[in-house]
Amino acid sequence: MDSTIKFDGLANLYEDGRPEYPTILIEKLYTDYGFKSTSIIADIGAGTGKFSKLLLEQGSKVFCVEPNKDMRNELVNKLNKYNKLHAINGTAGNTTLDTSSVDFITSAQAFHWFNVHEFKRECKRILKLEGRVALVWNVREM
């Protein structure tokens, strides 16, 4: 099955069923790993925007790259109050972003859907010279 359509019609359920991300993670990204309120971030596989929201709350400009229309619409409906939100119809291998345009790339809970070689190529293309990638996922306690 095409992973870009896997969640068609399921955005509300996806949003309700996904865990939140710990505040300490965002604090660490912004205090220890160079993220700033002036950072330009591509959040690839943004889904409904749970992680993107945390970046936007810090004042960063966030390109929320999400190939699924339903998920992207949920993201926009939920986060449209942030003026630095840019919802993008793109994939991990083709974000449609400009070359050397972002300081950071994040992917929270989405990396396992990516073609790794295409993602790596796209990261090299869109990251600025000193740019970095942060892959994030939750581990649920049993």
mmCIF file of C-alpha atoms in Angstrom:
data_model
loop_
_atom_site.group_PDB
_atom_site.id
_atom_site.type_symbol
_atom_site.label_atom_id
_atom_site.label_comp_id
_atom_site.label_asym_id
_atom_site.label_seq_id
_atom_site.Cartn_x
_atom_site.Cartn_y
_atom_site.Cartn_z
ATOM 1 C CA MET A 1 0.000 0.000 0.000
ATOM 2 C CA ASP A 2 1.136 3.535 -0.804
ATOM 3 C CA SER A 3 2.099 4.983 2.591
ATOM 4 C CA THR A 4 1.078 8.492 1.483
ATOM 5 C CA ILE A 5 -2.586 7.414 1.433
ATOM 6 C CA LYS A 6 -2.530 4.990 4.360
ATOM 7 C CA PHE A 7 -4.226 7.497 6.672
ATOM 8 C CA ASP A 8 -6.869 8.798 4.247
ATOM 9 C CA GLY A 9 -9.986 9.549 6.293
ATOM 10 C CA LEU A 10 -8.232 8.695 9.569
ATOM 11 C CA ALA A 11 -6.660 12.019 10.583
ATOM 12 C CA ASN A 12 -8.984 12.522 13.579
ATOM 13 C CA LEU A 13 -8.309 9.027 14.908
ATOM 14 C CA TYR A 14 -4.589 9.447 14.292
ATOM 15 C CA GLU A 15 -4.570 12.754 16.178
ATOM 16 C CA ASP A 16 -6.442 11.250 19.147
ATOM 17 C CA GLY A 17 -4.316 8.102 19.326
ATOM 18 C CA ARG A 18 -0.830 9.601 19.087
ATOM 19 C CA PRO A 19 1.071 10.451 22.265
ATOM 20 C CA GLU A 20 2.386 13.930 23.011
ATOM 21 C CA TYR A 21 6.115 14.697 23.037
ATOM 22 C CA PRO A 22 7.875 15.529 26.304
ATOM 23 C CA THR A 23 8.578 19.192 27.018
ATOM 24 C CA ILE A 24 12.158 18.319 27.995
ATOM 25 C CA LEU A 25 12.844 17.219 24.422
ATOM 26 C CA ILE A 26 11.962 20.637 22.997
ATOM 27 C CA GLU A 27 13.905 22.348 25.789
ATOM 28 C CA LYS A 28 16.997 20.285 24.914
ATOM 29 C CA LEU A 29 16.684 21.004 21.180
ATOM 30 C CA TYR A 30 16.538 24.745 21.892
ATOM 31 C CA THR A 31 19.134 24.906 24.677
ATOM 32 C CA ASP A 32 21.658 22.218 23.709
ATOM 33 C CA TYR A 33 21.317 21.490 19.979
ATOM 34 C CA GLY A 34 21.195 24.894 18.343
ATOM 35 C CA PHE A 35 17.497 25.301 17.567
ATOM 36 C CA LYS A 36 16.425 28.946 17.862
ATOM 37 C CA SER A 37 13.287 31.020 17.504
ATOM 38 C CA THR A 38 14.858 32.274 14.265
ATOM 39 C CA SER A 39 15.457 28.749 12.928
ATOM 40 C CA ILE A 40 13.868 27.574 9.698
ATOM 41 C CA ILE A 41 12.758 23.964 10.158
ATOM 42 C CA ALA A 42 11.375 21.352 7.779
ATOM 43 C CA ASP A 43 9.244 18.931 9.792
ATOM 44 C CA ILE A 44 9.003 16.037 7.344
ATOM 45 C CA GLY A 45 6.118 13.617 7.736
ATOM 46 C CA ALA A 46 4.442 16.208 9.961
ATOM 47 C CA GLY A 47 1.160 14.295 10.137
ATOM 48 C CA THR A 48 -1.403 16.237 12.131
ATOM 49 C CA GLY A 49 1.263 18.543 13.568
ATOM 50 C CA LYS A 50 1.798 17.309 17.113
ATOM 51 C CA PHE A 51 5.557 17.860 16.927
ATOM 52 C CA SER A 52 5.323 20.844 14.574
ATOM 53 C CA LYS A 53 3.210 22.683 17.154
ATOM 54 C CA LEU A 54 6.007 22.472 19.712
ATOM 55 C CA LEU A 55 8.462 23.999 17.226
ATOM 56 C CA LEU A 56 6.007 26.742 16.283
ATOM 57 C CA GLU A 57 5.445 27.556 19.970
ATOM 58 C CA GLN A 58 9.161 28.369 20.172
ATOM 59 C CA GLY A 59 8.748 30.932 17.393
ATOM 60 C CA SER A 60 10.535 28.980 14.661
ATOM 61 C CA LYS A 61 9.425 29.055 11.035
ATOM 62 C CA VAL A 62 8.213 25.518 10.278
ATOM 63 C CA PHE A 63 7.590 23.950 6.892
ATOM 64 C CA CYS A 64 5.271 21.063 7.731
ATOM 65 C CA VAL A 65 5.858 18.602 4.904
ATOM 66 C CA GLU A 66 3.048 16.053 4.731
ATOM 67 C CA PRO A 67 1.924 14.084 1.657
ATOM 68 C CA ASN A 68 -1.484 13.035 3.002
ATOM 69 C CA LYS A 69 -4.166 15.643 2.321
ATOM 70 C CA ASP A 70 -6.381 14.639 5.265
ATOM 71 C CA MET A 71 -3.482 14.775 7.718
ATOM 72 C CA ARG A 72 -2.278 18.100 6.289
ATOM 73 C CA ASN A 73 -5.788 19.578 6.544
ATOM 74 C CA GLU A 74 -6.015 18.498 10.194
ATOM 75 C CA LEU A 75 -2.621 20.103 10.811
ATOM 76 C CA VAL A 76 -3.693 23.384 9.202
ATOM 77 C CA ASN A 77 -7.016 23.446 11.049
ATOM 78 C CA LYS A 78 -5.253 22.885 14.360
ATOM 79 C CA LEU A 79 -2.248 25.176 13.852
ATOM 80 C CA ASN A 80 -3.485 27.979 11.584
ATOM 81 C CA LYS A 81 -3.061 30.549 14.387
ATOM 82 C CA TYR A 82 0.743 30.333 13.983
ATOM 83 C CA ASN A 83 1.906 32.796 11.344
ATOM 84 C CA LYS A 84 5.181 30.897 10.820
ATOM 85 C CA LEU A 85 3.349 27.721 9.772
ATOM 86 C CA HIS A 86 3.782 26.635 6.163
ATOM 87 C CA ALA A 87 1.953 23.417 5.241
ATOM 88 C CA ILE A 88 3.587 21.732 2.256
ATOM 89 C CA ASN A 89 2.298 18.913 0.070
ATOM 90 C CA GLY A 90 5.533 16.946 -0.272
ATOM 91 C CA THR A 91 7.327 13.742 0.644
ATOM 92 C CA ALA A 92 10.555 12.812 2.390
ATOM 93 C CA GLY A 93 12.203 12.395 -1.000
ATOM 94 C CA ASN A 94 10.625 15.464 -2.608
ATOM 95 C CA THR A 95 9.792 18.199 -0.120
ATOM 96 C CA THR A 96 9.482 20.880 -2.851
ATOM 97 C CA LEU A 97 11.533 23.191 -0.609
ATOM 98 C CA ASP A 98 14.317 25.353 -2.027
ATOM 99 C CA THR A 99 17.909 24.134 -2.051
ATOM 100 C CA SER A 100 19.900 25.150 1.073
ATOM 101 C CA SER A 101 16.802 26.678 2.654
ATOM 102 C CA VAL A 102 16.471 25.114 6.129
ATOM 103 C CA ASP A 103 18.547 25.074 9.306
ATOM 104 C CA PHE A 104 17.070 21.859 10.668
ATOM 105 C CA ILE A 105 15.062 18.881 9.508
ATOM 106 C CA THR A 106 12.909 17.043 12.001
ATOM 107 C CA SER A 107 10.883 13.907 11.637
ATOM 108 C CA ALA A 108 8.806 12.685 14.545
ATOM 109 C CA GLN A 109 7.279 9.213 14.338
ATOM 110 C CA ALA A 110 7.531 9.176 10.530
ATOM 111 C CA PHE A 111 11.029 8.041 9.580
ATOM 112 C CA HIS A 112 10.030 4.381 9.224
ATOM 113 C CA TRP A 113 7.817 5.357 6.247
ATOM 114 C CA PHE A 114 10.677 6.982 4.299
ATOM 115 C CA ASN A 115 12.818 5.680 1.479
ATOM 116 C CA VAL A 116 16.114 6.235 3.311
ATOM 117 C CA HIS A 117 18.200 6.938 0.200
ATOM 118 C CA GLU A 118 15.724 9.507 -1.157
ATOM 119 C CA PHE A 119 15.415 11.140 2.284
ATOM 120 C CA LYS A 120 19.191 11.398 2.660
ATOM 121 C CA ARG A 121 19.504 12.977 -0.779
ATOM 122 C CA GLU A 122 16.728 15.462 -0.003
ATOM 123 C CA CYS A 123 18.289 16.346 3.363
ATOM 124 C CA LYS A 124 21.592 17.157 1.673
ATOM 125 C CA ARG A 125 19.771 19.278 -0.870
ATOM 126 C CA ILE A 126 17.553 21.412 1.410
ATOM 127 C CA LEU A 127 19.817 21.812 4.460
ATOM 128 C CA LYS A 128 22.003 24.867 4.830
ATOM 129 C CA LEU A 129 25.741 24.200 5.168
ATOM 130 C CA GLU A 130 25.714 23.670 8.954
ATOM 131 C CA GLY A 131 22.220 22.137 9.022
ATOM 132 C CA ARG A 132 21.249 19.125 11.093
ATOM 133 C CA VAL A 133 18.633 16.381 11.161
ATOM 134 C CA ALA A 134 16.728 15.264 14.277
ATOM 135 C CA LEU A 135 14.786 12.002 14.153
ATOM 136 C CA VAL A 136 12.311 11.670 17.007
ATOM 137 C CA TRP A 137 10.044 8.897 18.201
ATOM 138 C CA ASN A 138 8.201 7.926 21.329
ATOM 139 C CA VAL A 139 8.753 4.698 23.194
ATOM 140 C CA ARG A 140 5.582 3.724 24.968
ATOM 141 C CA GLU A 141 5.961 2.195 28.388
ATOM 142 C CA MET A 142 4.398 -1.227 28.781
#
